[in-house]
Coordinates of C-alpha atoms in Angstrom, one line a residue:
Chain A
X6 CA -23.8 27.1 32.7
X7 CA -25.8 24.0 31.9
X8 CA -25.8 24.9 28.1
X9 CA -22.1 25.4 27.8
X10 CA -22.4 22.0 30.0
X11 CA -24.6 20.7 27.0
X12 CA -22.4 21.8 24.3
X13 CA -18.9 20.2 26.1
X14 CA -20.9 17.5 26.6
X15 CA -22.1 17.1 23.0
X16 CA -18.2 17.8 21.7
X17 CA -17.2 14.9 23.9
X18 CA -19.9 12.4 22.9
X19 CA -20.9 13.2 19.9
X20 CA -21.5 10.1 16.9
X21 CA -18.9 9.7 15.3
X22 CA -21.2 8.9 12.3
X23 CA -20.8 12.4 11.8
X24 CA -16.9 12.6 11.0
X25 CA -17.7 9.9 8.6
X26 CA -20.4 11.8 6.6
X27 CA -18.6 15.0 6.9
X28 CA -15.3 12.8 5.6
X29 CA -17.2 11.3 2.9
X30 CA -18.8 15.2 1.7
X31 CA -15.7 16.4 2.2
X32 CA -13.9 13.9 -0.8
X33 CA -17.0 13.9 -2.6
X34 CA -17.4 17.5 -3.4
X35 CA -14.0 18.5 -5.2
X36 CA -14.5 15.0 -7.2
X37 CA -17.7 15.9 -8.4
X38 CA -16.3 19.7 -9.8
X39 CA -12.6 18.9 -10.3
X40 CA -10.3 21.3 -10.2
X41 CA -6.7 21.7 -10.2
X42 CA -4.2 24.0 -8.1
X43 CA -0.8 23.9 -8.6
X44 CA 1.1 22.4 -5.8
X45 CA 4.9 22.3 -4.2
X46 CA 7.2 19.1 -5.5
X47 CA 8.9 17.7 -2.1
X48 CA 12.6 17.1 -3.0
X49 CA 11.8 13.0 -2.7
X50 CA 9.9 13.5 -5.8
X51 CA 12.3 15.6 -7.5
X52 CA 14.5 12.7 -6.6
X53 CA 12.3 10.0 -7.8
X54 CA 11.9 11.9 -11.3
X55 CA 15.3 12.5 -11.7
X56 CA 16.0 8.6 -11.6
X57 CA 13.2 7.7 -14.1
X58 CA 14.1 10.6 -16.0
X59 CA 17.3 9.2 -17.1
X60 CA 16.1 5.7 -18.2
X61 CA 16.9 5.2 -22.0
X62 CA 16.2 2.4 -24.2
X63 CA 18.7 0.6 -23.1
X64 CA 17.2 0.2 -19.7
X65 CA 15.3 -2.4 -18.6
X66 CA 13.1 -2.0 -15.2
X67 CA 11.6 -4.7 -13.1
X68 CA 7.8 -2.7 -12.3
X69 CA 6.6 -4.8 -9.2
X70 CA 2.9 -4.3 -8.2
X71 CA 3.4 -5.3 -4.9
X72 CA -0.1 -3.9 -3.8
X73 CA -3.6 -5.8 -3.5
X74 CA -6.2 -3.8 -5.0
X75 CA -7.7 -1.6 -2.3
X76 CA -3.7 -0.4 -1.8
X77 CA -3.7 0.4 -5.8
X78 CA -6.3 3.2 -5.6
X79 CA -3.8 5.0 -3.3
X80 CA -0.5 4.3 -5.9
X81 CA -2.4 5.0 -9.0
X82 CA -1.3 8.1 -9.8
X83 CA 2.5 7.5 -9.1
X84 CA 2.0 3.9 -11.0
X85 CA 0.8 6.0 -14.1
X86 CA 3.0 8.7 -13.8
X87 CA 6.3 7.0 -13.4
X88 CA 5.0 4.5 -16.1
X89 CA 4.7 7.0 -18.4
X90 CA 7.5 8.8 -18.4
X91 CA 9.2 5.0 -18.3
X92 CA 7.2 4.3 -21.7
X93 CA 8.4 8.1 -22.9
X94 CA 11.9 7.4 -22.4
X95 CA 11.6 4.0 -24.5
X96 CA 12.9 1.9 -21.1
X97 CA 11.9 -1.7 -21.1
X98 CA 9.4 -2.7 -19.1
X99 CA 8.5 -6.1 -17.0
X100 CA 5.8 -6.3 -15.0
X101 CA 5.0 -8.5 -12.1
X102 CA 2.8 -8.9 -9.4
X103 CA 3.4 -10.3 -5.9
X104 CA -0.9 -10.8 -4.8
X105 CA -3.3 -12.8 -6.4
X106 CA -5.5 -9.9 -6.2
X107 CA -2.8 -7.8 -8.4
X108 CA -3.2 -10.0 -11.1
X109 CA -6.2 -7.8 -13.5
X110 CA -4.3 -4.3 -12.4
X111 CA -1.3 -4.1 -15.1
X112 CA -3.9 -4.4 -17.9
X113 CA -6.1 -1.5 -16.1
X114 CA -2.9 0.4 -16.5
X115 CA -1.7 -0.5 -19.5
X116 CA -5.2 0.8 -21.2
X117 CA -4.9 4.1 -19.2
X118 CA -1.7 4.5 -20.7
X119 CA -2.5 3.3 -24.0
X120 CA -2.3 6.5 -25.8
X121 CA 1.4 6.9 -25.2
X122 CA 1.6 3.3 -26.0
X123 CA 0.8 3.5 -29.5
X124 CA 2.1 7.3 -29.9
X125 CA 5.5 5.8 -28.7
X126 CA 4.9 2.0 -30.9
X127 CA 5.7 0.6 -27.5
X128 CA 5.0 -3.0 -28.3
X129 CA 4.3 -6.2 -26.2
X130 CA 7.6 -8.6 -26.2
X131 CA 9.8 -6.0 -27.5
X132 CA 9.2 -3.6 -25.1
X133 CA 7.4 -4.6 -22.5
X134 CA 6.1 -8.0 -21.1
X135 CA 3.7 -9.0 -18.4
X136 CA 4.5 -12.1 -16.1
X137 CA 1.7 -12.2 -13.9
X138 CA 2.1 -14.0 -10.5
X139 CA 5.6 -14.3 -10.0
X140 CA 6.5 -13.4 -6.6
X141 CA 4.6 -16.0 -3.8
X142 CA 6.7 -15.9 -1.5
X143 CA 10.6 -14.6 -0.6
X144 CA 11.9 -17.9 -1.7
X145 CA 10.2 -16.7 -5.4
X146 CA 11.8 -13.2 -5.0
X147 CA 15.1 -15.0 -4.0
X148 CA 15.0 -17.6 -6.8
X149 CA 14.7 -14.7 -9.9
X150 CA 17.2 -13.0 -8.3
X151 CA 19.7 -16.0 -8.5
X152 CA 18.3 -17.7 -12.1
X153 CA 15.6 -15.4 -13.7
X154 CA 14.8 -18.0 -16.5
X155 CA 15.1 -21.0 -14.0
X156 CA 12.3 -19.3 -12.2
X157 CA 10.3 -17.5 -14.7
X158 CA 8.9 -19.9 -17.9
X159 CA 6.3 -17.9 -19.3
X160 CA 3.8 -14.3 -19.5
X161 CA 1.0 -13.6 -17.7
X162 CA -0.7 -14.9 -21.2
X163 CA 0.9 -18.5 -20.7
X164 CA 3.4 -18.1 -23.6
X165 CA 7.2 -18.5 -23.8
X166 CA 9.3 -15.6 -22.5
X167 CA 11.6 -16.9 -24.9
X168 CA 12.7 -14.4 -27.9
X169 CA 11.4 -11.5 -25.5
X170 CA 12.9 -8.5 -24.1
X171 CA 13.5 -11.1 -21.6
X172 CA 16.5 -12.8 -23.3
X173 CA 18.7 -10.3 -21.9
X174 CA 17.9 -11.0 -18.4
X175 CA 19.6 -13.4 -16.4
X176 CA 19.8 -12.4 -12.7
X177 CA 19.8 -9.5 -10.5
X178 CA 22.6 -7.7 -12.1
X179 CA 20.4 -7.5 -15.5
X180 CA 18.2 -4.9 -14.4
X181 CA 18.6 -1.4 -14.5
X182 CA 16.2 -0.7 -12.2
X183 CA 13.6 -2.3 -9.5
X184 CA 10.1 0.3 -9.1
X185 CA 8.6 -0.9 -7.0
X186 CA 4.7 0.2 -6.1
X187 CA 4.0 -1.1 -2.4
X188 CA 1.6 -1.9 0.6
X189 CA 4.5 -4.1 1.9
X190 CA 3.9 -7.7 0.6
X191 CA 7.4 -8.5 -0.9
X192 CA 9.5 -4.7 -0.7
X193 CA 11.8 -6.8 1.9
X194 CA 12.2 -9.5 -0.1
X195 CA 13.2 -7.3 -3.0
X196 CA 15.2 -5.3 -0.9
X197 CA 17.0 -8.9 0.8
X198 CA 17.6 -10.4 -2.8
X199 CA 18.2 -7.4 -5.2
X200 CA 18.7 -3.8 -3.6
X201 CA 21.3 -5.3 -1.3
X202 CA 23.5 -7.0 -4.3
X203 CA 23.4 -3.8 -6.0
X204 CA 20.4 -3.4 -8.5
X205 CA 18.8 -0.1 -8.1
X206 CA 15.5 0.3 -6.5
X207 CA 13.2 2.9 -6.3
X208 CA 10.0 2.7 -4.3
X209 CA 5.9 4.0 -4.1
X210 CA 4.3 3.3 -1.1
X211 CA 1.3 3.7 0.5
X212 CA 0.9 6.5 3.6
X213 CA 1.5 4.2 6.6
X214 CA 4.6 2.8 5.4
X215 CA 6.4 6.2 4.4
X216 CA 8.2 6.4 8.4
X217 CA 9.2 3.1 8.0
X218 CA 10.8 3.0 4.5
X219 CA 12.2 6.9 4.8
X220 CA 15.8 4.8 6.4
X221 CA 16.2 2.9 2.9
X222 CA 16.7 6.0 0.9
X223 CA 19.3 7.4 3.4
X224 CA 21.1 4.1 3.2
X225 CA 21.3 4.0 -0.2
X226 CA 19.2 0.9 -1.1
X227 CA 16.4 3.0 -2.5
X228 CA 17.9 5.8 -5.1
X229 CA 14.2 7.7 -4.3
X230 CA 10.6 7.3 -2.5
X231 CA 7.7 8.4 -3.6
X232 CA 5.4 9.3 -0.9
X233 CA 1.6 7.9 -1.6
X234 CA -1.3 9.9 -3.7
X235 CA 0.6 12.6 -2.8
X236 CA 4.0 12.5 -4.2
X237 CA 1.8 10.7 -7.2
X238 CA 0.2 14.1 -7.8
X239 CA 3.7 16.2 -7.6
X240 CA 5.2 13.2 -10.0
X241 CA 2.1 14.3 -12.2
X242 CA 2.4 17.9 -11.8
X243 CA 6.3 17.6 -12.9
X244 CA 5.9 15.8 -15.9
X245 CA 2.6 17.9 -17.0
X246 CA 0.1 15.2 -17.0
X247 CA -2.6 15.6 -14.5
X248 CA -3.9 12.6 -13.6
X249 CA -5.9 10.8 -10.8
X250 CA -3.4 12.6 -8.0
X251 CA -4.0 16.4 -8.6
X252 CA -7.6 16.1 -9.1
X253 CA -7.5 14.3 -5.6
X254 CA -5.5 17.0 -3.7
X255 CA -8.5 19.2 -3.2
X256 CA -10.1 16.2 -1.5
X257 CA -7.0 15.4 0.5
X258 CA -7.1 19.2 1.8
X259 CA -10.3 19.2 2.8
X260 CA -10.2 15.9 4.7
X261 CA -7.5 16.6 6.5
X262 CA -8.9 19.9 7.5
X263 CA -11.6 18.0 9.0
X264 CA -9.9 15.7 11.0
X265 CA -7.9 18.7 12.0
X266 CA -10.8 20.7 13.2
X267 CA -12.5 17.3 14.9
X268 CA -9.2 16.6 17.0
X269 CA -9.6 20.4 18.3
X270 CA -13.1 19.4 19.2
X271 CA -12.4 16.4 20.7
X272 CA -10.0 18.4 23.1
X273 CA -12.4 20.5 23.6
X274 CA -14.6 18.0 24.8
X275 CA -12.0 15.7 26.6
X276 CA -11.0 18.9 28.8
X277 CA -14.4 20.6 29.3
X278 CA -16.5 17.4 30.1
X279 CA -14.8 13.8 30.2
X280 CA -11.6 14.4 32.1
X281 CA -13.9 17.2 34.6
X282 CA -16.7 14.2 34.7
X283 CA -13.4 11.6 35.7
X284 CA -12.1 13.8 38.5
X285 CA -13.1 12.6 42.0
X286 CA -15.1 14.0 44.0
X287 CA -13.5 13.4 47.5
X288 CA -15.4 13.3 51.1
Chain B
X17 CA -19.0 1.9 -22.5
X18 CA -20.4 -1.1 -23.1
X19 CA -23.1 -3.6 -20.9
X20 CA -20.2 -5.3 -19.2
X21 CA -18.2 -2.0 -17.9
X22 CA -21.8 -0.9 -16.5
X23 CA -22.7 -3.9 -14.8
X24 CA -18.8 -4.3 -13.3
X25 CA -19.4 -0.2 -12.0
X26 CA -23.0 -1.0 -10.6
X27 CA -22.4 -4.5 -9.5
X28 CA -18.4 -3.0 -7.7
X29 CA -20.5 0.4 -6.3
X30 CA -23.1 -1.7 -4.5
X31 CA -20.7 -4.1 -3.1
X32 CA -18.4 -1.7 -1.7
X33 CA -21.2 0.4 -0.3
X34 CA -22.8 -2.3 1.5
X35 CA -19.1 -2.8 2.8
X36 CA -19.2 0.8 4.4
X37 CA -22.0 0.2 5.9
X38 CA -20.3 -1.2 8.8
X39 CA -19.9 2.7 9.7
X40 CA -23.1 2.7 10.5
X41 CA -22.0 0.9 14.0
X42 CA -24.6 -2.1 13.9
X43 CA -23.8 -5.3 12.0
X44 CA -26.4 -6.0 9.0
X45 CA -27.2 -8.3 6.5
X46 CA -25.9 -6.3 3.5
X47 CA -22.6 -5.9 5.1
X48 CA -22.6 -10.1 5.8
X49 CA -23.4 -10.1 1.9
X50 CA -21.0 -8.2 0.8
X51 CA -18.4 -9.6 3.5
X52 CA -19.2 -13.1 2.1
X53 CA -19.0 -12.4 -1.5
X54 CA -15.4 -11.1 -1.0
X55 CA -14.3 -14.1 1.3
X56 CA -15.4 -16.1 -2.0
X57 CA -14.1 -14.2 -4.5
X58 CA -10.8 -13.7 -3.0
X59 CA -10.4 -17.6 -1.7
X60 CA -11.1 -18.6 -5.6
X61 CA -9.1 -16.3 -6.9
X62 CA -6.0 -17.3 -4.7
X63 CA -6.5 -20.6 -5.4
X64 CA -6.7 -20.3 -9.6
X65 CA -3.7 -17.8 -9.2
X66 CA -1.7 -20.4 -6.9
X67 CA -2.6 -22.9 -8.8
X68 CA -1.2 -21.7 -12.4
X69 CA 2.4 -20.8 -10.6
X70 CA 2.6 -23.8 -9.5
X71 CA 1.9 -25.0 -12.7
X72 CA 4.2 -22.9 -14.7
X73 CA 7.0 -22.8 -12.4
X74 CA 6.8 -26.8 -11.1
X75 CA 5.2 -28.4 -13.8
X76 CA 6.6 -26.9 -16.5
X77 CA 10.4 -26.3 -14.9
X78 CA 10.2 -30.4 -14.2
X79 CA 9.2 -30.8 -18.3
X80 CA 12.2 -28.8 -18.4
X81 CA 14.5 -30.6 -16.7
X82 CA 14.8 -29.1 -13.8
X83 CA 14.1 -32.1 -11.4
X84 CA 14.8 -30.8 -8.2
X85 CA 11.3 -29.3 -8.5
X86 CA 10.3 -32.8 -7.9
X87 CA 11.0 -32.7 -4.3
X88 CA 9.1 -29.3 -4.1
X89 CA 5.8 -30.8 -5.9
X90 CA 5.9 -34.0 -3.0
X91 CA 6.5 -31.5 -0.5
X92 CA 3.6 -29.4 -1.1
X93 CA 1.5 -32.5 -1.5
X94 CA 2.4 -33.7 2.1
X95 CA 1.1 -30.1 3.3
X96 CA -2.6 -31.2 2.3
X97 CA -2.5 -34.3 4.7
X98 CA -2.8 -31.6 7.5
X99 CA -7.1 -32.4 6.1
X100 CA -6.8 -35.7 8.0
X101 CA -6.7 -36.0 11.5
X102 CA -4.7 -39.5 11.1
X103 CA -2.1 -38.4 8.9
X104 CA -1.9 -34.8 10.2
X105 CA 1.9 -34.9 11.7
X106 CA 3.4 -35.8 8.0
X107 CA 2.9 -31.9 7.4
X108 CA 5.4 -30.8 10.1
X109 CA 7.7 -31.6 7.6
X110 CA 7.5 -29.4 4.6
X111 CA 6.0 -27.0 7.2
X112 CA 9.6 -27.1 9.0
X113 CA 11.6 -27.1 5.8
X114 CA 9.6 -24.2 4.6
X115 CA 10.1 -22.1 8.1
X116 CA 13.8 -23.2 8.1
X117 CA 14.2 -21.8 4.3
X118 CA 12.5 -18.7 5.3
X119 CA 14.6 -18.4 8.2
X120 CA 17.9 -18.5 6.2
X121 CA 16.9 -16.3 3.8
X122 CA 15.7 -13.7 5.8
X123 CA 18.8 -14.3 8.2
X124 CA 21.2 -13.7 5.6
X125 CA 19.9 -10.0 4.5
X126 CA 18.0 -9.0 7.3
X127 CA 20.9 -8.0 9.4
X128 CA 22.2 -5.7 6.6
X129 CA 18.7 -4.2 5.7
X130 CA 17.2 -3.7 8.8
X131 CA 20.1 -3.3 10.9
X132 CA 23.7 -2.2 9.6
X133 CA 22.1 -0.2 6.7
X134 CA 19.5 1.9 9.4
X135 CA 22.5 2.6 11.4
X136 CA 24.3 3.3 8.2
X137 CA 21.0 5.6 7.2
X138 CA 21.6 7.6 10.6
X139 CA 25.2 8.3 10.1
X140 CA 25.0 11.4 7.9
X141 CA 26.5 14.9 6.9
X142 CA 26.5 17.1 10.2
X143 CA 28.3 20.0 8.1
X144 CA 29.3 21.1 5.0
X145 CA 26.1 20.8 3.3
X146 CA 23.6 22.5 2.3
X147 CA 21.6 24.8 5.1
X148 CA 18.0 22.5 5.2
X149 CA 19.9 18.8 5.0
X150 CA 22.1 20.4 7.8
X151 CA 19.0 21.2 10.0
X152 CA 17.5 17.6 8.9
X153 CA 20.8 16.0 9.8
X154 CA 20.9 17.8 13.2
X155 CA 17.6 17.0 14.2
X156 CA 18.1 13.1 12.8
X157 CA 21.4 12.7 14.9
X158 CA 20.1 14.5 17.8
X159 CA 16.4 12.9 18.1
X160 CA 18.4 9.5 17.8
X161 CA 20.9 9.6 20.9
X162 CA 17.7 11.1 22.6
X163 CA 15.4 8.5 21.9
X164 CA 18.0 6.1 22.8
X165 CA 18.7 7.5 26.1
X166 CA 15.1 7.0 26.7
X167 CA 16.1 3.1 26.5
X168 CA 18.4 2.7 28.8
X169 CA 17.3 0.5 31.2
X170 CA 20.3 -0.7 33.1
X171 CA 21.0 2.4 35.4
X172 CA 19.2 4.9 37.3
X173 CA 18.6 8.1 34.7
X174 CA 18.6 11.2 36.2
X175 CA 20.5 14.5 35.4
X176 CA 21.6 15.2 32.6
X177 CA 21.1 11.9 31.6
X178 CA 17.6 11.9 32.7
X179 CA 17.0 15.1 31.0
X180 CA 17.9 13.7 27.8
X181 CA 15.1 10.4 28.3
X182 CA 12.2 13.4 28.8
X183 CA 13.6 15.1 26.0
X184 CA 13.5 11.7 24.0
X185 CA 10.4 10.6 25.6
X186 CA 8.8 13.7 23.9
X187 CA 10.0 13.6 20.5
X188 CA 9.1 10.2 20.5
X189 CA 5.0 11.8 21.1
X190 CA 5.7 14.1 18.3
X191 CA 6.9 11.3 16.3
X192 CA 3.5 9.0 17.2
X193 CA 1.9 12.1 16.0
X194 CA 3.5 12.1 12.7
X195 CA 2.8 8.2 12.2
X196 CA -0.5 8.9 12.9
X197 CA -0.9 11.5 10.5
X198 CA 0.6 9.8 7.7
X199 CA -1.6 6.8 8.4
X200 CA -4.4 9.0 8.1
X201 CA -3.3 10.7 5.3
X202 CA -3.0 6.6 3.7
X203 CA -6.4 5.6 5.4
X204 CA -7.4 8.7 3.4
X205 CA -6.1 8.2 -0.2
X206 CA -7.7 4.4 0.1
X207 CA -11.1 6.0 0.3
X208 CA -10.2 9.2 -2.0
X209 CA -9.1 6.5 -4.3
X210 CA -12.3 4.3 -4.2
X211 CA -14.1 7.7 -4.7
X212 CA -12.5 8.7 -7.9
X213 CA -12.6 5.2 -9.3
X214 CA -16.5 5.8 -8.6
X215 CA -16.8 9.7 -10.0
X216 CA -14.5 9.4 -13.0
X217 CA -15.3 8.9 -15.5
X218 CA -18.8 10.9 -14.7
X219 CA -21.6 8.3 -15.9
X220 CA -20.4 5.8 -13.2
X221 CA -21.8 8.6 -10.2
X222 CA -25.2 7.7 -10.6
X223 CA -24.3 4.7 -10.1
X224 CA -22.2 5.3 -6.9
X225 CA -25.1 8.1 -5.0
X226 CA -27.5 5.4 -6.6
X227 CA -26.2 2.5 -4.1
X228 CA -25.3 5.0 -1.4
X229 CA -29.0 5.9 -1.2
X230 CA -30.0 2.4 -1.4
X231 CA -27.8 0.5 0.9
X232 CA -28.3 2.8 3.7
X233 CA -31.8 3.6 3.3
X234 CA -32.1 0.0 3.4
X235 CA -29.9 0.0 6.5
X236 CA -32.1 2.8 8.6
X237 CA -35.1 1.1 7.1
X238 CA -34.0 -2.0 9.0
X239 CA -32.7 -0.9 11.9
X240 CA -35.8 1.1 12.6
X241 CA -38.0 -2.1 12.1
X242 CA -35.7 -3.8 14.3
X243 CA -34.8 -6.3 11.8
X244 CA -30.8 -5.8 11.5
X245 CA -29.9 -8.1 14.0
X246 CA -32.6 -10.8 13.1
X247 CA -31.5 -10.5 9.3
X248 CA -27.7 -10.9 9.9
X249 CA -26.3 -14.2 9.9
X250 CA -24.6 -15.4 12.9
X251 CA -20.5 -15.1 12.3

């Protein structure tokens, strides 16, 4: 009795140092010997791809890192995928960010990506252009909506948007699409000043915001959502280019296994020791 | 790879290691030191970043003509008296003009985004549509009035009325569970994403099990001399 006593006790009490080492194992391993399984595209992602899918060189898309950089190791995989198939299709590109801290992750990208760059000629000014810090605050966000050019002077680089891509951008209604890749800095601000005057939006977010940014897509400001590392490895797995997000699944699994099987112990624990420790004992 | 990739990975692996170390439930100096050094990095970096917008979108609109930005520059310049003690209240100022800006902006668009356009998002196809957005639809529609009725707050709810709020009350659970996962899931890819940016390419896990072993055998080394507390600068 005093044993089984021992081990509820142990389940409820237990360090939680060891959830964090078994965690840490647990995404270790499968990145150590990668290997990849195929897995099940959510129709979210179907709908994401089908909207990049269709860009042509006539397009031109607004790509907003609107992430610091711990939330870009979780958007990676969707950032490179949808950037891809963006730089596939021959669709413009301008990048912005909207965190000081964003500011040295477009040109991490950009050299990931570099062998479909030159494959595809893509070439800086013509096809795509890189503005840096442009998006402070909402008043920023509003101001490029209502006058790009009285807002935005020059590149990342410090030279003259002038004779770019850029030319044929004057407000909201010049882009063809908004992709935005969040951890919720300026996606309301975007939303407030483009999705709601019409320019189409589609959206990456990290895990804890997917509840919250589900309603946009069913009220049409967001044409698609795609759903963390997650929907970044289906977005890989659809356009054939494994990438950071499939080789992370196995790792995903596995963690959430464990918290799976720690939450059952916990119980465990809660009902065989802590909640029979907190009953009183009357007299 | 060259010498400076290498010494980003090793410098970037031992930084963020000594930042898990706050796992380890005890505070310690290599945690402090990493703390710090991001405190330092990121305050510089915000300030060279902030700076150069402000000098490409004021300086240069002004060169440009655009003069209004003027009254922008000045504004921002009357925020920094909030440094003197004396001179402190000229910053309510730009502070209120920048709150009342904010304000009207968000005013404007918020009550379409995060109001009419939810309830717009809610209103959807009950039938003639495909068999799983019915069920989705169904359960959408239905966990809404439920968890509505739960909210009612202005008479007494029992019957079927009262049924309804324990009904809501209880998908409200299941959807706290499904926050919960999802934020794991997120708290998850941060860490899975640190971890590949540490394993892949393969020459940078040396570095990475390198660190681990050193930061935390540092750690235990520490703690079991009793020196983590002496070591750690006060906050």
């Amino acid at each position: 009795m005093s044993e089984k006593k021992g081990l509820m006790r142990f389940l409820a009490e237990y360090d939680r140092r060891i959830i964090y080492l078994l965690i840490f194992v647990v995404v270790i391993g499968p990145l150590l010997s990668p290997f990849i399984l195929p897995i099940s595209v959510s129709p979210d992602t179907q709908a994401y791809y089908n909207v990049i899918d269709k860009l042509g060189p006539n397009d031109i898309v607004m790509v907003v890192f609107d992430t610091e950089f711990s939330g870009f190791m979780e958007l990676q995989s969707g950032i490179l995928a949808s950037m891809r198939v963006m730089i596939e299709k021959g669709a413009k590109m301008v990048i912005a960010v909207s965190h000081p801290e964003a500011t040295g992750i477009p040109e991490l990208v950009l050299n990931q990506l570099a062998d479909v760059i030159s494959r595809k000629q893509y070439t800086y000014g013509k096809d795509y252009v890189y503005l840096g810090y442009i998006f402070p605050n909402e008043a920023a966000v509003a101001a490029t909506a209502q006058d790009f050019h009285g807002a935005v002077r020059q590149d990342y680089y410090g030279k003259s948007i002038e004779g770019t891509l850029l030319d044929k951008v004057k407000d909201w209604s010049s882009w063809s699409l908004i992709s935005d890749y969040t951890t919720g800095i300026q996606s309301q601000a975007l939303i407030n000043h483009y999705g709601l005057r019409g320019t189409p939006m589609i959206v990456n977010c990290i895990g804890v915001m997917v509840a919250t940014q589900k309603p946009y897509v069913s009220s049409g400001i967001y044409k698609a959502l795609l759903q963390s590392m997650r929907g970044g490895a289906e977005l890989e797995y659809l356009i054939g280019v494994p990438g950071p997000g499939l080789t992370a699944m196995n790792s995903f699994t596995l963690g959430h296994y464990v918290l799976i099987i720690f939450i059952v112990l916990g119980n465990i624990g809660y009902f065989g020791y802590t909640r029979y420790k907190q009953k009183p004992t009357g007299g | 790879m060259d010498l400076v990739e290498i010494s980003i990975t090793a410098v970037g692996a031992f930084i963020s290691i000594c930042m898990f170390t706050t796992l380890y439930g005890k505070s310690n100096p290599l945690y402090a030191l990493a703390e710090e050094s991001y405190i330092g990095f990121a305050t510089g970096l915000t300030v060279v970043v902030n700076l150069l917008y402000i000098y490409r979108t004021g300086i240069l609109g002004i060169q440009a003509g655009d003069t209004i930005l003027i009254v922008g520059i000045i504004l921002g310049i009357m925020i920094l008296t909030r440094i003197s003690k004396k001179y402190s209240y000229i910053a309510r100022l730009p502070l209120a003009i920048t709150i009342g800006a904010q304000f009207g902006l968000a005013l404007r668009t918020t009550i379409f985004s995060g109001f009419i356009d939810q309830i717009k998002g809610t209103i959807l196809p009950l039938f003639n549509t495909d068999m799983q957005s019915m069920i989705y639809n169904w359960t959408i529609a239905i966990s809404v009035i439920l968890m509505l009725t739960f909210f009612l707050y202005t008479m007494e709810l029992k019957g079927p009325l009262g049924l309804g709020a324990s009904i809501g009350e209880y998908i409200m659970y299941i959807c706290f569970g499904a926050i919960f996962a999802q934020t794991f899931m997120g708290r998850l890819g941060l860490f899975v994403g640190f971890m590949q940016n540490y394993t892949v390419p393969p020459w940078k896990i040396p570095y990475l099990l390198g660190s681990l072993i050193i930061v935390f055998g540092a750690v235990m080394i520490l703690d079991k001399l009793k020196l983590l507390e002496k070591l750690t600068p006060e906050e």
